[in-house]
Amino acid sequence: MAKDSSFRNDIWKWLTLALVAVVSIYVTNPPKEKLRFGLDLKGGTSFTLGVDTDKLRETIIAENPAITNTPGAIEKKIEETLAGCDDRIIQVIRRRVDAMGTNEPVIQGMKNHRLLVQLPGVDEEVRRAAKASLQSAAFLEFRLTHPKNDQLVGKLLSRDIAPEGYKKSGNGYARLENWNEISRRPGYAARLAAWETPDARYRFMLEDNGDGTYSPNFVSRKTELTGESLESAAVQRDPTSGQLSIGFRLDSEGGRIFSTLTRNYRAHGPKNPSDRGRQLAIILDETLISAPVINSEIGSQGEITGRFDAKSAQKLANELNAGALPAPMKILAETTVAPTVGEDAINSGLVAAALGFAMVALFMFFYYWFTGLVANVALFLDIALLPTALIFVANILGVFAHDPSMGGGGSMQLPVLTMPGIAGLVLSLGMAVDANVLIFERIREEFAAGRAAGTAIKNGYGRAFTAIFDSNLTTIIIGVILFVVGTGPVRGFAITLTAGVVISMFTAVVVTRLILDKTVDSNRTRPFRMMYLFRNANYDFLKYGKATIIGSTAVIAVTLAIFAARLVANKASVLAVDLTGGTSIVYSMKQDVKPEVSAIRQALNDFDNATVIQYQEGVGDRTLLVKTGETAETTKGKALENKDVGAYVTKLLQEKFPDAGFKAASVDEVGSMVGADLKKSGTYAVLFSLVAILVYVGFRFNFGFGLGGIAALAHDALITLGIFSLCGRQVSLIVVTALLTIIGYSINDTVVVFDRIREMLRRDSRMSFRDLCNMAINQCLSRTVITSATTFFAVLALFAFGDGSIYDFALTMLIGIIAGTYSSMFIATPVMLWWYRGKRPDFEKEQSNNG
């Protein structure tokens, strides 16, 4: 009966393995259709859009100045305007993007009325056009001018006065040289709208004459018709004059309203006894395009005349066809990656993954021989079966925070693969053999106790399972937190890492057991051939507990003091733009030309004298990092053409250093709002992770063990941050991600040691607690060093072949792996011993209390 039960269990395990394999094959074939790459791998531009509440507030005040007399009325009006507007914003933006002819764009709603727009593979011209179009509200309105508009304008121009930011010029006004600065002053739009108006029902507006002058008009605040009635718009050219205009067609209701309006206000119309028709102001995005005289009744078709060239006319037609945004939008963040950089990233990622796999596989084979070969089969299956795990994890994590680009929602679509996602894959390969090492070391102990292979394998898997489960679950907890509080590439990393942990647990616990049960004689008494790293280790680790804690505290204090000093002096030198806001540009360049940093700084000094300039030496090439605090929302950034800081800086460098061959490989522009949000989410992620680990370890063991684990994690994170900063690198969101990964990874070894301590406490009631803890560390020493080494090998491959943010991620992980290995022996257990004052904790009593 026992054999039949075992056979049935094995059948189900084999069937599960086959099902997972079939799903993996199905969701990845054909690869060209099923595999999706992020912009950092295929190149393109990503925009994060948000509602420009400042502009919306000015528009509300301009339309109704009296609203300022009621406290809270403006904010209430803003809330009313934005209520339920997200779907319409997405619809309008999607139409505009589709009009650009972009392949496979990604348009995704986010929290707080934000929107992510990704345009893969676009060139610089399309990027600039997209940037301008995405920020345009395209809100079309038809309003009447004042009945005595001509007389009011004539009287106004006869006086030697001009609105704020303008000066008299001929039969109109011209902008002052500092108009850009003046126009950005708070309340400017409201003041201009109210200037010299005959009464509150009208507003002052200026029409561009095309020659640098602007003609004044007094326009009604009442909107007669909006672009919502617009069915279509197209560019048309007058065959006689060649002048371009926008012909439009209204729907039936709009045509009826427009027909009535123009009939009533034409010359001698029912509501206009004058010999001259009223002027009809055509307003787009609060800007007066033209104010033609109504000469006759117009039905459902008309035209918008203005000073258009072919490009601006087509742009306006596209925006009108796309529809009006319910609120003005602004670009909060922008990322651009050159297609060639994306291709290089894929190649370097694949090389890093292959090299990491090879190093880990070779190490396992030569150290464990036959069982190492079995572990390598599992390692291969980790990669082959990963697609199923990715879909499973994406659907589970999607419950906490839905992200269409990451799959989930019950779909069988793979998440978008990003460079951090590849980093997560490489890291999970290094961590994948952890469970196998735990099992094999346990089997070795069982053989040493004189047990036959069948019993040794059974006991080895059984006794290792608790430590495997606890250590991997802590990493999964970190993965969930990263996914919930992270965005974009960070979520890609979280899914890949979590999926790697899940599938490696399955292959290590289930598949390798199936292989060993089928290939090993259960009566065999000769131990498996394995190397010994530490035979009968008996080091007194706890002897140095006080000294190591003091030494680590001193290193942390010194390195963080240096970090804090640099942060106060110039935060841009230690924090990346995704945490401070600003624009970061990485340039590829000719390798035989290297302009001096001082010369580059001089070239950019007039634009931003606090620019951070760094040469970054990679494997076989050199790049230049330029980071400025200016963005499209700063004073200097707003004054630039298209508010494009990256393009302006690039132009300056290319003109000053033509021989260097500077080309923008990637551009990251992050507004202050997004930077603050990312900084906040990163802080929350670290705090949530520490609390989650404390709660879990405290629940699984008890508070003293949890305190020791948290002390080790704080040590690992802080010492890694300090040393990383000393290397002259900038802390970014991907570095925060690495710190969180270190928290999830380094607790693994601490949990394994604690698990061994708990097991020994239940088996041995005589040994002193200090000696017992010391013995537990020694018994886990081989596993500690081996798993740290395999993870180190994998991350080293990333470090060697990664660049930019991946280089920073790998460097952080390398420091963290060393710190985590050290802390599990010299920090966690000494702190735990201190908490208990060297006395043995009563697990049975504490478990009873927990229950």
PDB file of N, CA, C and O in Angstrom, residues 229-292:
ATOM      1  N   SER A 229     -18.805  68.980 -30.038  1.00  0.00           N
ATOM      2  CA  SER A 229     -19.758  68.756 -31.130  1.00  0.00           C
ATOM      3  C   SER A 229     -19.049  68.492 -32.458  1.00  0.00           C
ATOM      4  O   SER A 229     -19.703  68.266 -33.478  1.00  0.00           O
ATOM      5  N   LEU A 230     -17.723  68.527 -32.435  1.00  0.00           N
ATOM      6  CA  LEU A 230     -16.936  68.364 -33.662  1.00  0.00           C
ATOM      7  C   LEU A 230     -16.921  66.912 -34.109  1.00  0.00           C
ATOM      8  O   LEU A 230     -16.645  66.013 -33.320  1.00  0.00           O
ATOM      9  N   GLU A 231     -17.246  66.668 -35.365  1.00  0.00           N
ATOM     10  CA  GLU A 231     -17.183  65.312 -35.915  1.00  0.00           C
ATOM     11  C   GLU A 231     -15.868  65.053 -36.611  1.00  0.00           C
ATOM     12  O   GLU A 231     -15.298  63.969 -36.505  1.00  0.00           O
ATOM     13  N   SER A 232     -15.359  66.029 -37.338  1.00  0.00           N
ATOM     14  CA  SER A 232     -14.099  65.841 -38.052  1.00  0.00           C
ATOM     15  C   SER A 232     -13.476  67.193 -38.354  1.00  0.00           C
ATOM     16  O   SER A 232     -14.160  68.219 -38.386  1.00  0.00           O
ATOM     17  N   ALA A 233     -12.167  67.173 -38.572  1.00  0.00           N
ATOM     18  CA  ALA A 233     -11.432  68.376 -38.950  1.00  0.00           C
ATOM     19  C   ALA A 233     -10.354  67.977 -39.941  1.00  0.00           C
ATOM     20  O   ALA A 233      -9.774  66.890 -39.835  1.00  0.00           O
ATOM     21  N   ALA A 234     -10.086  68.830 -40.914  1.00  0.00           N
ATOM     22  CA  ALA A 234      -9.081  68.515 -41.932  1.00  0.00           C
ATOM     23  C   ALA A 234      -8.452  69.795 -42.437  1.00  0.00           C
ATOM     24  O   ALA A 234      -9.079  70.866 -42.463  1.00  0.00           O
ATOM     25  N   VAL A 235      -7.202  69.680 -42.860  1.00  0.00           N
ATOM     26  CA  VAL A 235      -6.486  70.830 -43.412  1.00  0.00           C
ATOM     27  C   VAL A 235      -6.983  71.090 -44.832  1.00  0.00           C
ATOM     28  O   VAL A 235      -7.165  70.152 -45.622  1.00  0.00           O
ATOM     29  N   GLN A 236      -7.209  72.349 -45.148  1.00  0.00           N
ATOM     30  CA  GLN A 236      -7.606  72.701 -46.505  1.00  0.00           C
ATOM     31  C   GLN A 236      -6.876  73.978 -46.924  1.00  0.00           C
ATOM     32  O   GLN A 236      -6.448  74.769 -46.100  1.00  0.00           O
ATOM     33  N   ARG A 237      -6.707  74.150 -48.217  1.00  0.00           N
ATOM     34  CA  ARG A 237      -5.948  75.282 -48.749  1.00  0.00           C
ATOM     35  C   ARG A 237      -6.821  76.090 -49.709  1.00  0.00           C
ATOM     36  O   ARG A 237      -7.491  75.521 -50.582  1.00  0.00           O
ATOM     37  N   ASP A 238      -6.810  77.404 -49.539  1.00  0.00           N
ATOM     38  CA  ASP A 238      -7.543  78.287 -50.452  1.00  0.00           C
ATOM     39  C   ASP A 238      -6.858  78.264 -51.810  1.00  0.00           C
ATOM     40  O   ASP A 238      -5.666  78.592 -51.913  1.00  0.00           O
ATOM     41  N   PRO A 239      -7.569  77.843 -52.876  1.00  0.00           N
ATOM     42  CA  PRO A 239      -6.924  77.718 -54.193  1.00  0.00           C
ATOM     43  C   PRO A 239      -6.429  79.045 -54.759  1.00  0.00           C
ATOM     44  O   PRO A 239      -5.524  79.070 -55.590  1.00  0.00           O
ATOM     45  N   THR A 240      -7.005  80.146 -54.287  1.00  0.00           N
ATOM     46  CA  THR A 240      -6.599  81.449 -54.809  1.00  0.00           C
ATOM     47  C   THR A 240      -5.416  82.028 -54.054  1.00  0.00           C
ATOM     48  O   THR A 240      -4.378  82.371 -54.641  1.00  0.00           O
ATOM     49  N   SER A 241      -5.552  82.098 -52.735  1.00  0.00           N
ATOM     50  CA  SER A 241      -4.495  82.723 -51.919  1.00  0.00           C
ATOM     51  C   SER A 241      -3.442  81.727 -51.448  1.00  0.00           C
ATOM     52  O   SER A 241      -2.338  82.121 -51.072  1.00  0.00           O
ATOM     53  N   GLY A 242      -3.791  80.450 -51.462  1.00  0.00           N
ATOM     54  CA  GLY A 242      -2.870  79.434 -50.953  1.00  0.00           C
ATOM     55  C   GLY A 242      -2.840  79.355 -49.454  1.00  0.00           C
ATOM     56  O   GLY A 242      -2.058  78.590 -48.875  1.00  0.00           O
ATOM     57  N   GLN A 243      -3.706  80.136 -48.758  1.00  0.00           N
ATOM     58  CA  GLN A 243      -3.700  80.159 -47.298  1.00  0.00           C
ATOM     59  C   GLN A 243      -4.309  78.882 -46.741  1.00  0.00           C
ATOM     60  O   GLN A 243      -5.326  78.386 -47.247  1.00  0.00           O
ATOM     61  N   LEU A 244      -3.688  78.361 -45.687  1.00  0.00           N
ATOM     62  CA  LEU A 244      -4.169  77.142 -45.046  1.00  0.00           C
ATOM     63  C   LEU A 244      -5.208  77.470 -43.985  1.00  0.00           C
ATOM     64  O   LEU A 244      -5.122  78.497 -43.299  1.00  0.00           O
ATOM     65  N   SER A 245      -6.171  76.602 -43.836  1.00  0.00           N
ATOM     66  CA  SER A 245      -7.174  76.734 -42.782  1.00  0.00           C
ATOM     67  C   SER A 245      -7.598  75.331 -42.360  1.00  0.00           C
ATOM     68  O   SER A 245      -7.216  74.333 -42.981  1.00  0.00           O
ATOM     69  N   ILE A 246      -8.408  75.266 -41.292  1.00  0.00           N
ATOM     70  CA  ILE A 246      -8.895  73.989 -40.803  1.00  0.00           C
ATOM     71  C   ILE A 246     -10.392  73.921 -41.054  1.00  0.00           C
ATOM     72  O   ILE A 246     -11.180  74.652 -40.437  1.00  0.00           O
ATOM     73  N   GLY A 247     -10.779  73.085 -41.985  1.00  0.00           N
ATOM     74  CA  GLY A 247     -12.195  72.883 -42.221  1.00  0.00           C
ATOM     75  C   GLY A 247     -12.748  71.899 -41.211  1.00  0.00           C
ATOM     76  O   GLY A 247     -12.095  70.919 -40.872  1.00  0.00           O
ATOM     77  N   PHE A 248     -13.969  72.181 -40.710  1.00  0.00           N
ATOM     78  CA  PHE A 248     -14.538  71.289 -39.703  1.00  0.00           C
ATOM     79  C   PHE A 248     -15.988  70.962 -40.013  1.00  0.00           C
ATOM     80  O   PHE A 248     -16.684  71.697 -40.717  1.00  0.00           O
ATOM     81  N   ARG A 249     -16.433  69.839 -39.462  1.00  0.00           N
ATOM     82  CA  ARG A 249     -17.815  69.401 -39.609  1.00  0.00           C
ATOM     83  C   ARG A 249     -18.375  69.117 -38.215  1.00  0.00           C
ATOM     84  O   ARG A 249     -17.730  68.442 -37.408  1.00  0.00           O
ATOM     85  N   LEU A 250     -19.561  69.644 -37.936  1.00  0.00           N
ATOM     86  CA  LEU A 250     -20.204  69.455 -36.643  1.00  0.00           C
ATOM     87  C   LEU A 250     -21.277  68.383 -36.723  1.00  0.00           C
ATOM     88  O   LEU A 250     -21.802  68.085 -37.810  1.00  0.00           O
ATOM     89  N   ASP A 251     -21.602  67.804 -35.565  1.00  0.00           N
ATOM     90  CA  ASP A 251     -22.702  66.844 -35.546  1.00  0.00           C
ATOM     91  C   ASP A 251     -24.022  67.594 -35.686  1.00  0.00           C
ATOM     92  O   ASP A 251     -24.061  68.834 -35.744  1.00  0.00           O
ATOM     93  N   SER A 252     -25.111  66.879 -35.730  1.00  0.00           N
ATOM     94  CA  SER A 252     -26.406  67.510 -36.008  1.00  0.00           C
ATOM     95  C   SER A 252     -26.778  68.550 -34.959  1.00  0.00           C
ATOM     96  O   SER A 252     -27.245  69.642 -35.293  1.00  0.00           O
ATOM     97  N   GLU A 253     -26.557  68.224 -33.690  1.00  0.00           N
ATOM     98  CA  GLU A 253     -26.884  69.169 -32.633  1.00  0.00           C
ATOM     99  C   GLU A 253     -25.964  70.381 -32.697  1.00  0.00           C
ATOM    100  O   GLU A 253     -26.415  71.531 -32.556  1.00  0.00           O
ATOM    101  N   GLY A 254     -24.673  70.141 -32.920  1.00  0.00           N
ATOM    102  CA  GLY A 254     -23.732  71.243 -33.036  1.00  0.00           C
ATOM    103  C   GLY A 254     -24.035  72.105 -34.243  1.00  0.00           C
ATOM    104  O   GLY A 254     -23.929  73.342 -34.192  1.00  0.00           O
ATOM    105  N   GLY A 255     -24.420  71.465 -35.364  1.00  0.00           N
ATOM    106  CA  GLY A 255     -24.779  72.221 -36.565  1.00  0.00           C
ATOM    107  C   GLY A 255     -25.987  73.107 -36.334  1.00  0.00           C
ATOM    108  O   GLY A 255     -26.050  74.251 -36.810  1.00  0.00           O
ATOM    109  N   ARG A 256     -26.974  72.587 -35.583  1.00  0.00           N
ATOM    110  CA  ARG A 256     -28.171  73.379 -35.286  1.00  0.00           C
ATOM    111  C   ARG A 256     -27.808  74.606 -34.440  1.00  0.00           C
ATOM    112  O   ARG A 256     -28.262  75.720 -34.720  1.00  0.00           O
ATOM    113  N   ILE A 257     -26.966  74.384 -33.402  1.00  0.00           N
ATOM    114  CA  ILE A 257     -26.567  75.495 -32.531  1.00  0.00           C
ATOM    115  C   ILE A 257     -25.754  76.527 -33.316  1.00  0.00           C
ATOM    116  O   ILE A 257     -25.969  77.744 -33.193  1.00  0.00           O
ATOM    117  N   PHE A 258     -24.838  76.035 -34.154  1.00  0.00           N
ATOM    118  CA  PHE A 258     -23.963  76.934 -34.914  1.00  0.00           C
ATOM    119  C   PHE A 258     -24.771  77.723 -35.945  1.00  0.00           C
ATOM    120  O   PHE A 258     -24.519  78.911 -36.173  1.00  0.00           O
ATOM    121  N   SER A 259     -25.735  77.061 -36.552  1.00  0.00           N
ATOM    122  CA  SER A 259     -26.582  77.737 -37.535  1.00  0.00           C
ATOM    123  C   SER A 259     -27.395  78.849 -36.876  1.00  0.00           C
ATOM    124  O   SER A 259     -27.489  79.977 -37.398  1.00  0.00           O
ATOM    125  N   THR A 260     -27.972  78.548 -35.720  1.00  0.00           N
ATOM    126  CA  THR A 260     -28.756  79.554 -34.990  1.00  0.00           C
ATOM    127  C   THR A 260     -27.887  80.718 -34.553  1.00  0.00           C
ATOM    128  O   THR A 260     -28.263  81.893 -34.658  1.00  0.00           O
ATOM    129  N   LEU A 261     -26.699  80.390 -34.050  1.00  0.00           N
ATOM    130  CA  LEU A 261     -25.777  81.422 -33.568  1.00  0.00           C
ATOM    131  C   LEU A 261     -25.386  82.377 -34.685  1.00  0.00           C
ATOM    132  O   LEU A 261     -25.449  83.611 -34.521  1.00  0.00           O
ATOM    133  N   THR A 262     -24.954  81.840 -35.802  1.00  0.00           N
ATOM    134  CA  THR A 262     -24.492  82.698 -36.894  1.00  0.00           C
ATOM    135  C   THR A 262     -25.639  83.460 -37.543  1.00  0.00           C
ATOM    136  O   THR A 262     -25.465  84.591 -38.025  1.00  0.00           O
ATOM    137  N   ARG A 263     -26.831  82.872 -37.583  1.00  0.00           N
ATOM    138  CA  ARG A 263     -27.991  83.576 -38.132  1.00  0.00           C
ATOM    139  C   ARG A 263     -28.384  84.750 -37.240  1.00  0.00           C
ATOM    140  O   ARG A 263     -28.710  85.849 -37.727  1.00  0.00           O
ATOM    141  N   ASN A 264     -28.332  84.537 -35.934  1.00  0.00           N
ATOM    142  CA  ASN A 264     -28.729  85.592 -35.004  1.00  0.00           C
ATOM    143  C   ASN A 264     -27.769  86.770 -34.997  1.00  0.00           C
ATOM    144  O   ASN A 264     -28.187  87.920 -34.791  1.00  0.00           O
ATOM    145  N   TYR A 265     -26.461  86.507 -35.226  1.00  0.00           N
ATOM    146  CA  TYR A 265     -25.463  87.564 -35.036  1.00  0.00           C
ATOM    147  C   TYR A 265     -24.791  88.011 -36.335  1.00  0.00           C
ATOM    148  O   TYR A 265     -23.793  88.711 -36.301  1.00  0.00           O
ATOM    149  N   ARG A 266     -25.359  87.628 -37.479  1.00  0.00           N
ATOM    150  CA  ARG A 266     -24.872  88.199 -38.733  1.00  0.00           C
ATOM    151  C   ARG A 266     -25.385  89.639 -38.817  1.00  0.00           C
ATOM    152  O   ARG A 266     -26.164  90.085 -37.976  1.00  0.00           O
ATOM    153  N   ALA A 267     -24.941  90.375 -39.832  1.00  0.00           N
ATOM    154  CA  ALA A 267     -25.416  91.757 -40.001  1.00  0.00           C
ATOM    155  C   ALA A 267     -26.942  91.754 -40.158  1.00  0.00           C
ATOM    156  O   ALA A 267     -27.483  90.962 -40.950  1.00  0.00           O
ATOM    157  N   HIS A 268     -27.618  92.601 -39.349  1.00  0.00           N
ATOM    158  CA  HIS A 268     -29.082  92.705 -39.346  1.00  0.00           C
ATOM    159  C   HIS A 268     -29.752  91.387 -38.945  1.00  0.00           C
ATOM    160  O   HIS A 268     -30.889  91.113 -39.346  1.00  0.00           O
ATOM    161  N   GLY A 269     -29.044  90.605 -38.171  1.00  0.00           N
ATOM    162  CA  GLY A 269     -29.638  89.376 -37.657  1.00  0.00           C
ATOM    163  C   GLY A 269     -30.596  89.670 -36.532  1.00  0.00           C
ATOM    164  O   GLY A 269     -30.661  90.795 -36.022  1.00  0.00           O
ATOM    165  N   PRO A 270     -31.421  88.691 -36.131  1.00  0.00           N
ATOM    166  CA  PRO A 270     -32.417  88.909 -35.072  1.00  0.00           C
ATOM    167  C   PRO A 270     -31.839  89.497 -33.791  1.00  0.00           C
ATOM    168  O   PRO A 270     -32.524  90.241 -33.089  1.00  0.00           O
ATOM    169  N   LYS A 271     -30.588  89.197 -33.478  1.00  0.00           N
ATOM    170  CA  LYS A 271     -29.987  89.703 -32.247  1.00  0.00           C
ATOM    171  C   LYS A 271     -28.839  90.685 -32.518  1.00  0.00           C
ATOM    172  O   LYS A 271     -28.075  91.007 -31.610  1.00  0.00           O
ATOM    173  N   ASN A 272     -28.750  91.146 -33.767  1.00  0.00           N
ATOM    174  CA  ASN A 272     -27.677  92.085 -34.121  1.00  0.00           C
ATOM    175  C   ASN A 272     -28.189  93.049 -35.188  1.00  0.00           C
ATOM    176  O   ASN A 272     -28.046  92.792 -36.397  1.00  0.00           O
ATOM    177  N   PRO A 273     -28.798  94.150 -34.754  1.00  0.00           N
ATOM    178  CA  PRO A 273     -29.348  95.108 -35.736  1.00  0.00           C
ATOM    179  C   PRO A 273     -28.280  95.899 -36.489  1.00  0.00           C
ATOM    180  O   PRO A 273     -28.584  96.638 -37.408  1.00  0.00           O
ATOM    181  N   SER A 274     -27.021  95.715 -36.118  1.00  0.00           N
ATOM    182  CA  SER A 274     -25.919  96.476 -36.705  1.00  0.00           C
ATOM    183  C   SER A 274     -25.711  96.113 -38.171  1.00  0.00           C
ATOM    184  O   SER A 274     -26.124  95.046 -38.642  1.00  0.00           O
ATOM    185  N   ASP A 275     -25.064  97.062 -38.921  1.00  0.00           N
ATOM    186  CA  ASP A 275     -24.719  96.797 -40.314  1.00  0.00           C
ATOM    187  C   ASP A 275     -23.539  95.832 -40.441  1.00  0.00           C
ATOM    188  O   ASP A 275     -23.223  95.393 -41.548  1.00  0.00           O
ATOM    189  N   ARG A 276     -22.891  95.558 -39.332  1.00  0.00           N
ATOM    190  CA  ARG A 276     -21.720  94.680 -39.347  1.00  0.00           C
ATOM    191  C   ARG A 276     -21.971  93.477 -38.428  1.00  0.00           C
ATOM    192  O   ARG A 276     -22.492  93.630 -37.335  1.00  0.00           O
ATOM    193  N   GLY A 277     -21.616  92.314 -38.914  1.00  0.00           N
ATOM    194  CA  GLY A 277     -21.803  91.117 -38.107  1.00  0.00           C
ATOM    195  C   GLY A 277     -20.892  91.104 -36.883  1.00  0.00           C
ATOM    196  O   GLY A 277     -19.831  91.741 -36.872  1.00  0.00           O
ATOM    197  N   ARG A 278     -21.373  90.395 -35.854  1.00  0.00           N
ATOM    198  CA  ARG A 278     -20.530  90.250 -34.653  1.00  0.00           C
ATOM    199  C   ARG A 278     -19.317  89.387 -34.989  1.00  0.00           C
ATOM    200  O   ARG A 278     -19.339  88.549 -35.894  1.00  0.00           O
ATOM    201  N   GLN A 279     -18.246  89.570 -34.227  1.00  0.00           N
ATOM    202  CA  GLN A 279     -17.068  88.725 -34.389  1.00  0.00           C
ATOM    203  C   GLN A 279     -17.245  87.446 -33.562  1.00  0.00           C
ATOM    204  O   GLN A 279     -17.741  87.483 -32.432  1.00  0.00           O
ATOM    205  N   LEU A 280     -16.844  86.338 -34.147  1.00  0.00           N
ATOM    206  CA  LEU A 280     -16.919  85.045 -33.456  1.00  0.00           C
ATOM    207  C   LEU A 280     -15.503  84.625 -33.090  1.00  0.00           C
ATOM    208  O   LEU A 280     -14.685  84.318 -33.974  1.00  0.00           O
ATOM    209  N   ALA A 281     -15.208  84.621 -31.809  1.00  0.00           N
ATOM    210  CA  ALA A 281     -13.862  84.255 -31.341  1.00  0.00           C
ATOM    211  C   ALA A 281     -13.704  82.737 -31.342  1.00  0.00           C
ATOM    212  O   ALA A 281     -14.524  82.028 -30.752  1.00  0.00           O
ATOM    213  N   ILE A 282     -12.676  82.274 -32.021  1.00  0.00           N
ATOM    214  CA  ILE A 282     -12.352  80.840 -32.049  1.00  0.00           C
ATOM    215  C   ILE A 282     -11.162  80.636 -31.119  1.00  0.00           C
ATOM    216  O   ILE A 282     -10.068  81.164 -31.364  1.00  0.00           O
ATOM    217  N   ILE A 283     -11.398  79.900 -30.057  1.00  0.00           N
ATOM    218  CA  ILE A 283     -10.407  79.787 -28.975  1.00  0.00           C
ATOM    219  C   ILE A 283      -9.972  78.332 -28.833  1.00  0.00           C
ATOM    220  O   ILE A 283     -10.814  77.434 -28.728  1.00  0.00           O
ATOM    221  N   LEU A 284      -8.675  78.129 -28.830  1.00  0.00           N
ATOM    222  CA  LEU A 284      -8.125  76.788 -28.648  1.00  0.00           C
ATOM    223  C   LEU A 284      -7.169  76.817 -27.457  1.00  0.00           C
ATOM    224  O   LEU A 284      -6.196  77.571 -27.459  1.00  0.00           O
ATOM    225  N   ASP A 285      -7.473  76.010 -26.457  1.00  0.00           N
ATOM    226  CA  ASP A 285      -6.623  75.933 -25.259  1.00  0.00           C
ATOM    227  C   ASP A 285      -6.380  77.309 -24.653  1.00  0.00           C
ATOM    228  O   ASP A 285      -5.251  77.698 -24.356  1.00  0.00           O
ATOM    229  N   GLU A 286      -7.484  78.068 -24.502  1.00  0.00           N
ATOM    230  CA  GLU A 286      -7.421  79.387 -23.879  1.00  0.00           C
ATOM    231  C   GLU A 286      -6.611  80.390 -24.696  1.00  0.00           C
ATOM    232  O   GLU A 286      -6.222  81.436 -24.178  1.00  0.00           O
ATOM    233  N   THR A 287      -6.348  80.069 -25.960  1.00  0.00           N
ATOM    234  CA  THR A 287      -5.621  80.987 -26.835  1.00  0.00           C
ATOM    235  C   THR A 287      -6.526  81.397 -27.989  1.00  0.00           C
ATOM    236  O   THR A 287      -7.122  80.530 -28.650  1.00  0.00           O
ATOM    237  N   LEU A 288      -6.612  82.702 -28.246  1.00  0.00           N
ATOM    238  CA  LEU A 288      -7.459  83.208 -29.328  1.00  0.00           C
ATOM    239  C   LEU A 288      -6.761  82.943 -30.671  1.00  0.00           C
ATOM    240  O   LEU A 288      -5.718  83.521 -30.963  1.00  0.00           O
ATOM    241  N   ILE A 289      -7.351  82.035 -31.454  1.00  0.00           N
ATOM    242  CA  ILE A 289      -6.784  81.698 -32.758  1.00  0.00           C
ATOM    243  C   ILE A 289      -7.163  82.756 -33.795  1.00  0.00           C
ATOM    244  O   ILE A 289      -6.328  83.251 -34.551  1.00  0.00           O
ATOM    245  N   SER A 290      -8.433  83.109 -33.850  1.00  0.00           N
ATOM    246  CA  SER A 290      -8.904  84.145 -34.782  1.00  0.00           C
ATOM    247  C   SER A 290     -10.270  84.629 -34.317  1.00  0.00           C
ATOM    248  O   SER A 290     -10.933  83.974 -33.509  1.00  0.00           O
ATOM    249  N   ALA A 291     -10.678  85.778 -34.826  1.00  0.00           N
ATOM    250  CA  ALA A 291     -11.980  86.350 -34.461  1.00  0.00           C
ATOM    251  C   ALA A 291     -12.647  86.913 -35.714  1.00  0.00           C
ATOM    252  O   ALA A 291     -12.793  88.135 -35.877  1.00  0.00           O
ATOM    253  N   PRO A 292     -13.046  86.030 -36.654  1.00  0.00           N
ATOM    254  CA  PRO A 292     -13.641  86.502 -37.913  1.00  0.00           C
ATOM    255  C   PRO A 292     -15.043  87.096 -37.702  1.00  0.00           C
ATOM    256  O   PRO A 292     -15.731  86.757 -36.732  1.00  0.00           O
TER     257      PRO A 292
END
